Short mmCIF file of C-alpha atoms and ligand atoms in Angstrom, two decimals:
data_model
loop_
_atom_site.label_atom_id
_atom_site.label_comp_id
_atom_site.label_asym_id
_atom_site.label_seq_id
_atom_site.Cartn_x
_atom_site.Cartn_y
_atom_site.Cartn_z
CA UNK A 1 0.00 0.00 0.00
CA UNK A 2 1.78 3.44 -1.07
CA UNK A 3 1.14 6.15 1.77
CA UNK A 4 1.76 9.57 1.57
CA UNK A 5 1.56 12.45 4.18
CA UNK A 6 0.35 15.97 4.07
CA UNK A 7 2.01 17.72 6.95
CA UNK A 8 1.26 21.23 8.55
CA UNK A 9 0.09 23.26 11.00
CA UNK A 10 -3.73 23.76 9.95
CA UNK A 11 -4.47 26.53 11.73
CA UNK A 12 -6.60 26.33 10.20
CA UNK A 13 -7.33 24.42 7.06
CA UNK A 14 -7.98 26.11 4.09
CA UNK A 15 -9.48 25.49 0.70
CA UNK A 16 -5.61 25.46 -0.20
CA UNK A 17 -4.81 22.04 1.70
CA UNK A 18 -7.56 20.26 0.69
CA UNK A 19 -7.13 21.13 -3.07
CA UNK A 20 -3.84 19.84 -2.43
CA UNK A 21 -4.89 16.66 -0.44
CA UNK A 22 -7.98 15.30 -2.28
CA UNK A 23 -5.44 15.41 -5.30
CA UNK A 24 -3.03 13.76 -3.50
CA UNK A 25 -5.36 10.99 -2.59
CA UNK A 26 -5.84 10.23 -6.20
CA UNK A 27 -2.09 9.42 -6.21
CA UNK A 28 -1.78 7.35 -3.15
CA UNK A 29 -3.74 4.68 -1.48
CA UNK A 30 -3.67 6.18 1.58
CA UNK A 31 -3.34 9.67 2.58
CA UNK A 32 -2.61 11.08 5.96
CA UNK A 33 -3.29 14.57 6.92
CA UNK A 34 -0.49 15.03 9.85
CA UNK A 35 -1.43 18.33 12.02
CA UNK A 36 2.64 19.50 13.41
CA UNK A 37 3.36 22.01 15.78
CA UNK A 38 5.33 24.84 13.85
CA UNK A 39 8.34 25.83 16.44
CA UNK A 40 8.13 29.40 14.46
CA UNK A 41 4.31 29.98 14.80
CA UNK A 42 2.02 30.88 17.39
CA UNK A 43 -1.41 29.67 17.14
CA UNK A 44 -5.30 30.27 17.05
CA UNK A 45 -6.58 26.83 17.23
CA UNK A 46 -5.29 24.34 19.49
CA UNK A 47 -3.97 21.21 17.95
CA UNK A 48 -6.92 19.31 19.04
CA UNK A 49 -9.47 21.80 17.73
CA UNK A 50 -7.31 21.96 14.34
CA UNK A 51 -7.75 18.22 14.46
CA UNK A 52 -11.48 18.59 14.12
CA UNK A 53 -11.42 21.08 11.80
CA UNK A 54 -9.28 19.30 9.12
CA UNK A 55 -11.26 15.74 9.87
CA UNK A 56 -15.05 17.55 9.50
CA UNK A 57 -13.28 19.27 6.04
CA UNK A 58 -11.94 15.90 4.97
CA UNK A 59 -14.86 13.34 5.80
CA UNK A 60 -15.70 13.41 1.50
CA UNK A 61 -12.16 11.49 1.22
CA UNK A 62 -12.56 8.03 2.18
CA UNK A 63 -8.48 7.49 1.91
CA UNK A 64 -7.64 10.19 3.70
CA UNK A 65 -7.17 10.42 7.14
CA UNK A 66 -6.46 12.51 9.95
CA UNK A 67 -3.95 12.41 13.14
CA UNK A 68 -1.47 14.09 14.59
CA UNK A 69 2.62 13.49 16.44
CA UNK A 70 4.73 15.76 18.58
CA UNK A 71 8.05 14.25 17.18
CA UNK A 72 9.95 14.87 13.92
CA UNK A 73 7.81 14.62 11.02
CA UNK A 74 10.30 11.66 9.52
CA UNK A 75 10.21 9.62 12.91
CA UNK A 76 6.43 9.88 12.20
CA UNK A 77 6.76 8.45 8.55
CA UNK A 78 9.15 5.41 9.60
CA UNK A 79 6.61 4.75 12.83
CA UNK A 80 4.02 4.48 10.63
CA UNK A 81 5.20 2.66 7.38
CA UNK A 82 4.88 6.58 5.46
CA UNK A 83 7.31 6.73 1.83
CA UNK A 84 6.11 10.24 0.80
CA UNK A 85 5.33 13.96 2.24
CA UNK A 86 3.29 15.72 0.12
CA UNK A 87 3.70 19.71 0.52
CA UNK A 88 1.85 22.15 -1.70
CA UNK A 89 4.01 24.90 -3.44
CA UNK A 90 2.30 28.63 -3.91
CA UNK A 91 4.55 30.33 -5.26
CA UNK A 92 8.30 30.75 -6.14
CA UNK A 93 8.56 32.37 -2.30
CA UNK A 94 7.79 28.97 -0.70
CA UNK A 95 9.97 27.29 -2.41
CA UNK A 96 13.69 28.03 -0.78
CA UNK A 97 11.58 26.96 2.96
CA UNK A 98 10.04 24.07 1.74
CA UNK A 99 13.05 22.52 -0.22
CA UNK A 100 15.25 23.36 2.87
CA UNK A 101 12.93 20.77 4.85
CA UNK A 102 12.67 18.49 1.99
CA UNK A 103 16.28 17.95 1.77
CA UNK A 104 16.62 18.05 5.69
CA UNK A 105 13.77 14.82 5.80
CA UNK A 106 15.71 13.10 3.08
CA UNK A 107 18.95 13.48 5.34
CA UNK A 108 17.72 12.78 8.19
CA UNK A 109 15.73 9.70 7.46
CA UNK A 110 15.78 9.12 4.07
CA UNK A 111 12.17 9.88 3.60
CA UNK A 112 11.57 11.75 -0.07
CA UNK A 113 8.93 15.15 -0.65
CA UNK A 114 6.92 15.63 -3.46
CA UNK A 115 6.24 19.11 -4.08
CA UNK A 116 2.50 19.56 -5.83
CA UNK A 117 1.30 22.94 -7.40
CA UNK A 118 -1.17 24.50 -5.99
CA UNK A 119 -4.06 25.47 -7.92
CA UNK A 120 -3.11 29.16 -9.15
CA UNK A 121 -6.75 30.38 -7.81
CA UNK A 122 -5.29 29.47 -3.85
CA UNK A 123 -1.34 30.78 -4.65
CA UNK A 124 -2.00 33.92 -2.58
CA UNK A 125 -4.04 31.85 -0.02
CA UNK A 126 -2.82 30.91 3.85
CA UNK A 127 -3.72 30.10 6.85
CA UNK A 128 -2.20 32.93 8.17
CA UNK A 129 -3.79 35.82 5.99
CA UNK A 130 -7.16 33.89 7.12
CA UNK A 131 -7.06 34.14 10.42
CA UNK A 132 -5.64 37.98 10.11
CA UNK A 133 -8.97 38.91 7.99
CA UNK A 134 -11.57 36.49 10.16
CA UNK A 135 -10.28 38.32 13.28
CA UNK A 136 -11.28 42.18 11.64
CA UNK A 137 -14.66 40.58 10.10
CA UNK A 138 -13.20 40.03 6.71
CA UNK A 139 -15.07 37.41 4.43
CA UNK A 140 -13.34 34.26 4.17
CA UNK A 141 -16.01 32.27 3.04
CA UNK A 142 -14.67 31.53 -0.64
CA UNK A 143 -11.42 30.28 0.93
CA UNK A 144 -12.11 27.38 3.96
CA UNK A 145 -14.37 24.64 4.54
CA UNK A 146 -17.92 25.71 6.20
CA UNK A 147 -16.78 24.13 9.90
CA UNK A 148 -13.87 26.78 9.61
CA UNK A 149 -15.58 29.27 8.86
CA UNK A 150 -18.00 28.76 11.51
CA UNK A 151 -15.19 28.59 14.12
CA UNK A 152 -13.60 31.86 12.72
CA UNK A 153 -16.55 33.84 13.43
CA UNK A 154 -16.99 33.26 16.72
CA UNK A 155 -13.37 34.36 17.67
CA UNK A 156 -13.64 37.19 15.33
CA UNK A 157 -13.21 40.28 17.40
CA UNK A 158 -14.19 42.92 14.95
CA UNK A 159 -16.64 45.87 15.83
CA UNK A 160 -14.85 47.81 18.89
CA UNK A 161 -12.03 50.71 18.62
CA UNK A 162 -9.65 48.20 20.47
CA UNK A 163 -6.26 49.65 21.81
O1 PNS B 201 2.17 24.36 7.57
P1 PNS B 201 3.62 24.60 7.91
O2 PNS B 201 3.74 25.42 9.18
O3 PNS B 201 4.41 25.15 6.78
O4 PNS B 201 4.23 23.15 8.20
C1 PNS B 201 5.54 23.01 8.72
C2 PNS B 201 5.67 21.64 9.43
C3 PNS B 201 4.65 21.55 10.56
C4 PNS B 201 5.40 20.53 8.40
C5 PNS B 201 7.11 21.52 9.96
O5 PNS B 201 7.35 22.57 10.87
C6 PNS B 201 7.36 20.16 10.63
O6 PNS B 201 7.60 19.19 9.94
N1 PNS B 201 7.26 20.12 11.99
C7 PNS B 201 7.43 18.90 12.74
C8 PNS B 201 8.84 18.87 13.40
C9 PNS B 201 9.91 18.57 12.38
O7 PNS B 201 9.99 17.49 11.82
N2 PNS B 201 10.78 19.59 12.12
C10 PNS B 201 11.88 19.46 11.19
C11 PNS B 201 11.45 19.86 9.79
S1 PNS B 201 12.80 19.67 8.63
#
């Protein structure tokens, strides 16, 4: 059985990832959708809440599933029998960060990345702008699942002066 992971943070997931993972589960028999803690990023979700979120977004796929590890992302692919991470690619700006880890997983544990092109209509999209333009009362509602969305409003803090 060929397995693949999708790693990231998911805070949360957009329309972005799961372009890039139902795609992905054409490819492979099974797909995992790994939700990491980021060293360089603060959240908005915690990781169980992101957990949720990606597994209500994903429940279409049938061979695509949902977990999560507090390790390396390579000790997670040997653990669990894992040949592939699958990481989408935006734009030429993501690339010099993502092949830096790509090379670093293939040193470290010989595990190889493929990196898949995102649709052009999500290469400006991320997590990060999302949860920037839910918080003032932005519309996001063309860009993550429905769950998301409904999470994102009720943190959104938009409306006062604020200091
Ligand atoms: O969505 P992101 O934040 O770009 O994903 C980055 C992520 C979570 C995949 C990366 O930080 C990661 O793999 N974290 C797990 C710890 C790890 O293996 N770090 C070494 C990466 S070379």
């Amino acid at each position: 059985m060929r397995k693949a992971v999708c790693p990231g943070s998911f805070d949360p997931i957009t329309n972005g990832h799961i372009d890039v993972i139902e795609r992905a589960s054409g490819l492979f028999d099974q797909v995992v959708i790994a939700v990491l803690a980021n060293s360089s990023k603060t959240g908005l979700f915690s990781i169980d809440e992101r957990l949720v979120l990606a597994k209500d977004a994903i429940s279409h796929i049938p061979n695509v599933t949902v977990d999560t590890w507090s390790g390396l992302l390579v000790d997670y692919c040997k653990a669990n029998n894992i040949g592939a991470i699958i990481k989408g690619l935006r734009a030429v700006s993501d690339f010099d960060y993502e092949l830096q880890m790509a090379q670093m997983n293939l040193q470290l544990k010989g595990v190889d990345t493929l990196l898949m092109a995102t649709k052009p209509a999500y290469s400006f999209l991320s997590s990060s702008l999302v949860r920037e333009i839910a918080r003032y009362g932005g519309d996001v509602s063309a860009l993550v699942p429905v769950g998301v969305l409904k999470e994102l409003k009720a943190r959104s803090t938009h409306g006062g002066k604020g200091n």
